[in-house]
C-alpha cells in the first residue's frame, strides 16, 4: 500500500507559510522518511527553497476565512481525500513539527480514520480545554490519519457539507468562534456520521505551544521558547506551534 | 537566605517541574505501539495484564486504545515488544530526569 504525507501550504500577505513548510518538510524527511505531497499555489511555490524530492499539487485556495482579522486559507482540508495520491495518508498542518517517528505507528494499523481529540499544553497552563467554547467536543484536525475506503470518503464528503453550511452548524453547536475551523468541521462531521456516539481517536495528546510562547529556536532536534522571561525547551518530541512568528534560519 | 535567592529557587523549581511534566508526556506518547493492526499503550497496566493472561492461556483477548477487542495469539512476542517500547520511553525519560536532578542541586 502506498503511504505518505499530505500538506497544505498557501502564503498570505501576513504570514510566510512557505518558510514554515520548509522547516516542516525537513523534519518529516529526517524523522518519518515518508513520501510527501504539498498542495499549494504558484505564488507560494515560487518562493520555496529547494526541498528535494517531493510532489506538488497546484490549486488556488478558497478564500474568505479569517483569523484575528487576517486572511486564513484553511478551508480546503475537506479535499484531502481526493487530493491524496496515497492509500494511507497522514494529513498534517505545516506548523506541526515531527521531532520523532511516533506517527509512523499509525500506518501499521487497520484503522480507517484517526484524529486526536486532546492537546497537551507544553506551557503548563491547560489552555486547550475547549469544551466550554462549544456544545461539541472539539477534535484537533492538525493531524489526521486516513486509509482510502468508502467510510472515509463519506467522512470527507460530510466535512464538505458541514463547510458549505458552516454558519448553520456553528449556531447549532453554539461554537464561540465564528470563523471556519477544521477542528469543529471534522468534529461535527464525525459526530453526525458516527451516530452521535463516538469515533476512533489518537491515543495521545498533541503537544502544543500556545500562541503567546515566543519561539527562539526551531532546531534539528527540538524547540526552544520563551514565556514570561523564562526559557524552556523540548527535544525529540513532536510539537504543534501556534505562534507563526518562527525564526526561519 | 534573602528573598531574591528564594525567588530564584522558586523559578528553578517551577522550570524543572514543567520540564519534567513535558518529558513525562513525551514518554507517554512514545509508549503508543501498533500491533496486529491495533494500537496499544505499552504502559505498566498493559504489560502486567499481558503477563498475567499469558500464564494461563496460549491466546487471549485485549482491548486496544479505542476499546476494540483484539486476539493476541503470540503473547511472548507481544510482551517482548511492549517491554521494549516501555523501556525505550522510560530510558529517555530517565536521562532527562537526571539532567533535572543536576539542575536542582
PDB file of N, CA and C in Angstrom, chain A residues 101-102 105-106 108-111 114 120-124 199-201 203-205 207 225 230 232 234-237, chain B residues 11 14-15 18 21-23 25-26 28-30 32-39 41 64-66 68 81 85 96:
ATOM      1  N   UNK A 101       9.567   9.735  15.419  1.00  0.00           N
ATOM      2  CA  UNK A 101       8.867   8.938  14.402  1.00  0.00           C
ATOM      3  C   UNK A 101       7.578   8.325  14.968  1.00  0.00           C
ATOM      4  N   UNK A 102       7.047   8.915  16.038  1.00  0.00           N
ATOM      5  CA  UNK A 102       5.855   8.366  16.700  1.00  0.00           C
ATOM      6  C   UNK A 102       4.676   8.150  15.747  1.00  0.00           C
ATOM      7  N   UNK A 105       3.598   4.825  13.738  1.00  0.00           N
ATOM      8  CA  UNK A 105       2.800   3.722  14.309  1.00  0.00           C
ATOM      9  C   UNK A 105       1.412   3.650  13.664  1.00  0.00           C
ATOM     10  N   UNK A 106       0.870   4.804  13.300  1.00  0.00           N
ATOM     11  CA  UNK A 106      -0.497   4.841  12.770  1.00  0.00           C
ATOM     12  C   UNK A 106      -0.622   4.074  11.456  1.00  0.00           C
ATOM     13  N   UNK A 108       0.762   1.393  10.702  1.00  0.00           N
ATOM     14  CA  UNK A 108       0.767  -0.064  10.940  1.00  0.00           C
ATOM     15  C   UNK A 108      -0.548  -0.550  11.541  1.00  0.00           C
ATOM     16  N   UNK A 109      -1.593   0.253  11.428  1.00  0.00           N
ATOM     17  CA  UNK A 109      -2.881  -0.160  11.996  1.00  0.00           C
ATOM     18  C   UNK A 109      -3.891  -0.451  10.887  1.00  0.00           C
ATOM     19  N   UNK A 110      -5.009  -1.058  11.300  1.00  0.00           N
ATOM     20  CA  UNK A 110      -6.114  -1.310  10.363  1.00  0.00           C
ATOM     21  C   UNK A 110      -7.171  -0.211  10.424  1.00  0.00           C
ATOM     22  N   UNK A 111      -6.922   0.829  11.177  1.00  0.00           N
ATOM     23  CA  UNK A 111      -7.910   1.904  11.311  1.00  0.00           C
ATOM     24  C   UNK A 111      -8.116   2.606   9.975  1.00  0.00           C
ATOM     25  N   UNK A 114      -8.338   8.196  11.923  1.00  0.00           N
ATOM     26  CA  UNK A 114      -7.976   8.542  13.308  1.00  0.00           C
ATOM     27  C   UNK A 114      -7.715  10.036  13.414  1.00  0.00           C
ATOM     28  N   UNK A 120      -1.970  18.782  24.499  1.00  0.00           N
ATOM     29  CA  UNK A 120      -1.224  18.922  25.752  1.00  0.00           C
ATOM     30  C   UNK A 120      -0.493  20.252  25.729  1.00  0.00           C
ATOM     31  N   UNK A 121      -0.780  21.093  26.704  1.00  0.00           N
ATOM     32  CA  UNK A 121      -0.190  22.432  26.750  1.00  0.00           C
ATOM     33  C   UNK A 121       1.223  22.352  27.343  1.00  0.00           C
ATOM     34  N   UNK A 122       2.219  22.571  26.494  1.00  0.00           N
ATOM     35  CA  UNK A 122       3.609  22.477  26.951  1.00  0.00           C
ATOM     36  C   UNK A 122       3.997  23.621  27.881  1.00  0.00           C
ATOM     37  N   UNK A 123       3.144  24.647  27.961  1.00  0.00           N
ATOM     38  CA  UNK A 123       3.461  25.752  28.868  1.00  0.00           C
ATOM     39  C   UNK A 123       2.777  25.584  30.223  1.00  0.00           C
ATOM     40  N   UNK A 124       2.192  24.412  30.447  1.00  0.00           N
ATOM     41  CA  UNK A 124       1.649  24.050  31.764  1.00  0.00           C
ATOM     42  C   UNK A 124       0.506  24.949  32.225  1.00  0.00           C
ATOM     43  N   UNK A 199     -16.050   8.044  18.046  1.00  0.00           N
ATOM     44  CA  UNK A 199     -15.215   7.680  16.906  1.00  0.00           C
ATOM     45  C   UNK A 199     -13.817   7.358  17.422  1.00  0.00           C
ATOM     46  N   UNK A 200     -13.032   6.710  16.561  1.00  0.00           N
ATOM     47  CA  UNK A 200     -11.684   6.307  16.987  1.00  0.00           C
ATOM     48  C   UNK A 200     -10.748   7.502  17.014  1.00  0.00           C
ATOM     49  N   UNK A 201      -9.924   7.525  18.042  1.00  0.00           N
ATOM     50  CA  UNK A 201      -9.058   8.686  18.253  1.00  0.00           C
ATOM     51  C   UNK A 201      -7.595   8.282  18.411  1.00  0.00           C
ATOM     52  N   UNK A 203      -4.311   7.815  20.437  1.00  0.00           N
ATOM     53  CA  UNK A 203      -4.174   7.500  21.868  1.00  0.00           C
ATOM     54  C   UNK A 203      -3.205   8.425  22.595  1.00  0.00           C
ATOM     55  N   UNK A 204      -2.943   9.566  22.045  1.00  0.00           N
ATOM     56  CA  UNK A 204      -2.085  10.521  22.753  1.00  0.00           C
ATOM     57  C   UNK A 204      -2.523  11.938  22.401  1.00  0.00           C
ATOM     58  N   UNK A 205      -2.143  12.876  23.248  1.00  0.00           N
ATOM     59  CA  UNK A 205      -2.498  14.282  23.019  1.00  0.00           C
ATOM     60  C   UNK A 205      -1.415  14.940  22.159  1.00  0.00           C
ATOM     61  N   UNK A 207       1.155  17.535  21.653  1.00  0.00           N
ATOM     62  CA  UNK A 207       1.916  18.524  22.431  1.00  0.00           C
ATOM     63  C   UNK A 207       1.893  19.852  21.681  1.00  0.00           C
ATOM     64  N   UNK A 225      11.655  27.891  23.554  1.00  0.00           N
ATOM     65  CA  UNK A 225      10.722  29.018  23.556  1.00  0.00           C
ATOM     66  C   UNK A 225      10.839  29.825  24.847  1.00  0.00           C
ATOM     67  N   UNK A 230      11.118  33.339  30.896  1.00  0.00           N
ATOM     68  CA  UNK A 230      11.757  32.055  31.197  1.00  0.00           C
ATOM     69  C   UNK A 230      11.908  31.278  29.888  1.00  0.00           C
ATOM     70  N   UNK A 232      12.354  27.728  27.928  1.00  0.00           N
ATOM     71  CA  UNK A 232      12.088  26.294  28.070  1.00  0.00           C
ATOM     72  C   UNK A 232      12.469  25.595  26.779  1.00  0.00           C
ATOM     73  N   UNK A 234      12.228  21.555  24.528  1.00  0.00           N
ATOM     74  CA  UNK A 234      11.948  20.118  24.445  1.00  0.00           C
ATOM     75  C   UNK A 234      12.815  19.542  23.340  1.00  0.00           C
ATOM     76  N   UNK A 235      13.056  18.252  23.447  1.00  0.00           N
ATOM     77  CA  UNK A 235      13.828  17.564  22.407  1.00  0.00           C
ATOM     78  C   UNK A 235      13.131  16.268  22.057  1.00  0.00           C
ATOM     79  N   UNK A 236      13.268  15.869  20.798  1.00  0.00           N
ATOM     80  CA  UNK A 236      12.740  14.588  20.314  1.00  0.00           C
ATOM     81  C   UNK A 236      11.266  14.404  20.647  1.00  0.00           C
ATOM     82  N   UNK A 237      10.503  15.499  20.637  1.00  0.00           N
ATOM     83  CA  UNK A 237       9.083  15.457  20.959  1.00  0.00           C
ATOM     84  C   UNK A 237       8.324  16.260  19.902  1.00  0.00           C
TER      85      UNK A 237
ATOM     86  N   UNK B  11      11.674  29.811  40.959  1.00  0.00           N
ATOM     87  CA  UNK B  11      11.624  29.777  39.500  1.00  0.00           C
ATOM     88  C   UNK B  11      12.287  28.515  38.949  1.00  0.00           C
ATOM     89  N   UNK B  14      10.001  25.620  39.495  1.00  0.00           N
ATOM     90  CA  UNK B  14       8.891  25.645  38.537  1.00  0.00           C
ATOM     91  C   UNK B  14       9.363  25.144  37.173  1.00  0.00           C
ATOM     92  N   UNK B  15      10.517  25.658  36.706  1.00  0.00           N
ATOM     93  CA  UNK B  15      11.026  25.254  35.398  1.00  0.00           C
ATOM     94  C   UNK B  15      11.309  23.756  35.345  1.00  0.00           C
ATOM     95  N   UNK B  18       7.927  21.921  35.103  1.00  0.00           N
ATOM     96  CA  UNK B  18       7.348  21.977  33.753  1.00  0.00           C
ATOM     97  C   UNK B  18       8.096  21.034  32.816  1.00  0.00           C
ATOM     98  N   UNK B  21       7.187  17.465  33.582  1.00  0.00           N
ATOM     99  CA  UNK B  21       5.831  17.155  33.110  1.00  0.00           C
ATOM    100  C   UNK B  21       5.841  16.928  31.587  1.00  0.00           C
ATOM    101  N   UNK B  22       6.563  17.798  30.867  1.00  0.00           N
ATOM    102  CA  UNK B  22       6.634  17.660  29.411  1.00  0.00           C
ATOM    103  C   UNK B  22       7.375  16.384  29.008  1.00  0.00           C
ATOM    104  N   UNK B  23       8.411  16.062  29.757  1.00  0.00           N
ATOM    105  CA  UNK B  23       9.168  14.851  29.439  1.00  0.00           C
ATOM    106  C   UNK B  23       8.324  13.601  29.702  1.00  0.00           C
ATOM    107  N   UNK B  25       5.057  13.472  29.423  1.00  0.00           N
ATOM    108  CA  UNK B  25       4.103  13.418  28.315  1.00  0.00           C
ATOM    109  C   UNK B  25       4.768  12.828  27.068  1.00  0.00           C
ATOM    110  N   UNK B  26       6.008  13.222  26.863  1.00  0.00           N
ATOM    111  CA  UNK B  26       6.770  12.668  25.728  1.00  0.00           C
ATOM    112  C   UNK B  26       6.898  11.152  25.873  1.00  0.00           C
ATOM    113  N   UNK B  28       4.887   9.158  27.529  1.00  0.00           N
ATOM    114  CA  UNK B  28       3.570   8.544  27.323  1.00  0.00           C
ATOM    115  C   UNK B  28       3.234   8.424  25.836  1.00  0.00           C
ATOM    116  N   UNK B  29       3.560   9.455  25.062  1.00  0.00           N
ATOM    117  CA  UNK B  29       3.316   9.400  23.614  1.00  0.00           C
ATOM    118  C   UNK B  29       4.168   8.314  22.969  1.00  0.00           C
ATOM    119  N   UNK B  30       5.383   8.185  23.477  1.00  0.00           N
ATOM    120  CA  UNK B  30       6.300   7.204  22.895  1.00  0.00           C
ATOM    121  C   UNK B  30       5.852   5.767  23.175  1.00  0.00           C
ATOM    122  N   UNK B  32       2.996   4.531  22.819  1.00  0.00           N
ATOM    123  CA  UNK B  32       1.962   4.042  21.899  1.00  0.00           C
ATOM    124  C   UNK B  32       2.603   3.130  20.864  1.00  0.00           C
ATOM    125  N   UNK B  33       1.976   1.995  20.675  1.00  0.00           N
ATOM    126  CA  UNK B  33       2.606   0.960  19.836  1.00  0.00           C
ATOM    127  C   UNK B  33       1.547   0.246  18.991  1.00  0.00           C
ATOM    128  N   UNK B  34       1.836   0.093  17.713  1.00  0.00           N
ATOM    129  CA  UNK B  34       0.924  -0.665  16.840  1.00  0.00           C
ATOM    130  C   UNK B  34       1.275  -2.139  16.901  1.00  0.00           C
ATOM    131  N   UNK B  35       0.245  -2.979  16.999  1.00  0.00           N
ATOM    132  CA  UNK B  35       0.474  -4.427  16.993  1.00  0.00           C
ATOM    133  C   UNK B  35      -0.737  -5.092  16.364  1.00  0.00           C
ATOM    134  N   UNK B  36      -0.497  -5.944  15.404  1.00  0.00           N
ATOM    135  CA  UNK B  36      -1.580  -6.655  14.705  1.00  0.00           C
ATOM    136  C   UNK B  36      -2.695  -5.715  14.236  1.00  0.00           C
ATOM    137  N   UNK B  37      -2.322  -4.548  13.760  1.00  0.00           N
ATOM    138  CA  UNK B  37      -3.308  -3.634  13.189  1.00  0.00           C
ATOM    139  C   UNK B  37      -4.019  -2.758  14.202  1.00  0.00           C
ATOM    140  N   UNK B  38      -3.672  -2.889  15.471  1.00  0.00           N
ATOM    141  CA  UNK B  38      -4.330  -2.071  16.509  1.00  0.00           C
ATOM    142  C   UNK B  38      -3.294  -1.267  17.287  1.00  0.00           C
ATOM    143  N   UNK B  39      -3.785  -0.370  18.123  1.00  0.00           N
ATOM    144  CA  UNK B  39      -2.880   0.473  18.909  1.00  0.00           C
ATOM    145  C   UNK B  39      -2.967   0.116  20.393  1.00  0.00           C
ATOM    146  N   UNK B  41      -1.070   0.873  24.428  1.00  0.00           N
ATOM    147  CA  UNK B  41      -0.210   1.722  25.239  1.00  0.00           C
ATOM    148  C   UNK B  41       0.711   0.780  26.009  1.00  0.00           C
ATOM    149  N   UNK B  64      -7.882  -2.608  22.680  1.00  0.00           N
ATOM    150  CA  UNK B  64      -6.858  -1.641  22.257  1.00  0.00           C
ATOM    151  C   UNK B  64      -7.222  -0.248  22.789  1.00  0.00           C
ATOM    152  N   UNK B  65      -6.502   0.779  22.354  1.00  0.00           N
ATOM    153  CA  UNK B  65      -6.692   2.115  22.942  1.00  0.00           C
ATOM    154  C   UNK B  65      -8.063   2.716  22.611  1.00  0.00           C
ATOM    155  N   UNK B  66      -8.752   2.169  21.598  1.00  0.00           N
ATOM    156  CA  UNK B  66     -10.119   2.629  21.296  1.00  0.00           C
ATOM    157  C   UNK B  66     -11.168   1.598  21.709  1.00  0.00           C
ATOM    158  N   UNK B  68     -11.358  -1.522  21.102  1.00  0.00           N
ATOM    159  CA  UNK B  68     -11.664  -2.583  20.143  1.00  0.00           C
ATOM    160  C   UNK B  68     -11.007  -3.875  20.621  1.00  0.00           C
ATOM    161  N   UNK B  81       7.672  -6.997  22.795  1.00  0.00           N
ATOM    162  CA  UNK B  81       7.597  -5.689  22.122  1.00  0.00           C
ATOM    163  C   UNK B  81       7.070  -4.595  23.053  1.00  0.00           C
ATOM    164  N   UNK B  85       9.269  -1.270  24.062  1.00  0.00           N
ATOM    165  CA  UNK B  85       8.755   0.086  23.839  1.00  0.00           C
ATOM    166  C   UNK B  85       8.689   0.864  25.160  1.00  0.00           C
ATOM    167  N   UNK B  96      16.461  12.355  30.887  1.00  0.00           N
ATOM    168  CA  UNK B  96      16.006  13.733  31.072  1.00  0.00           C
ATOM    169  C   UNK B  96      15.910  14.054  32.563  1.00  0.00           C
TER     170      UNK B  96
END
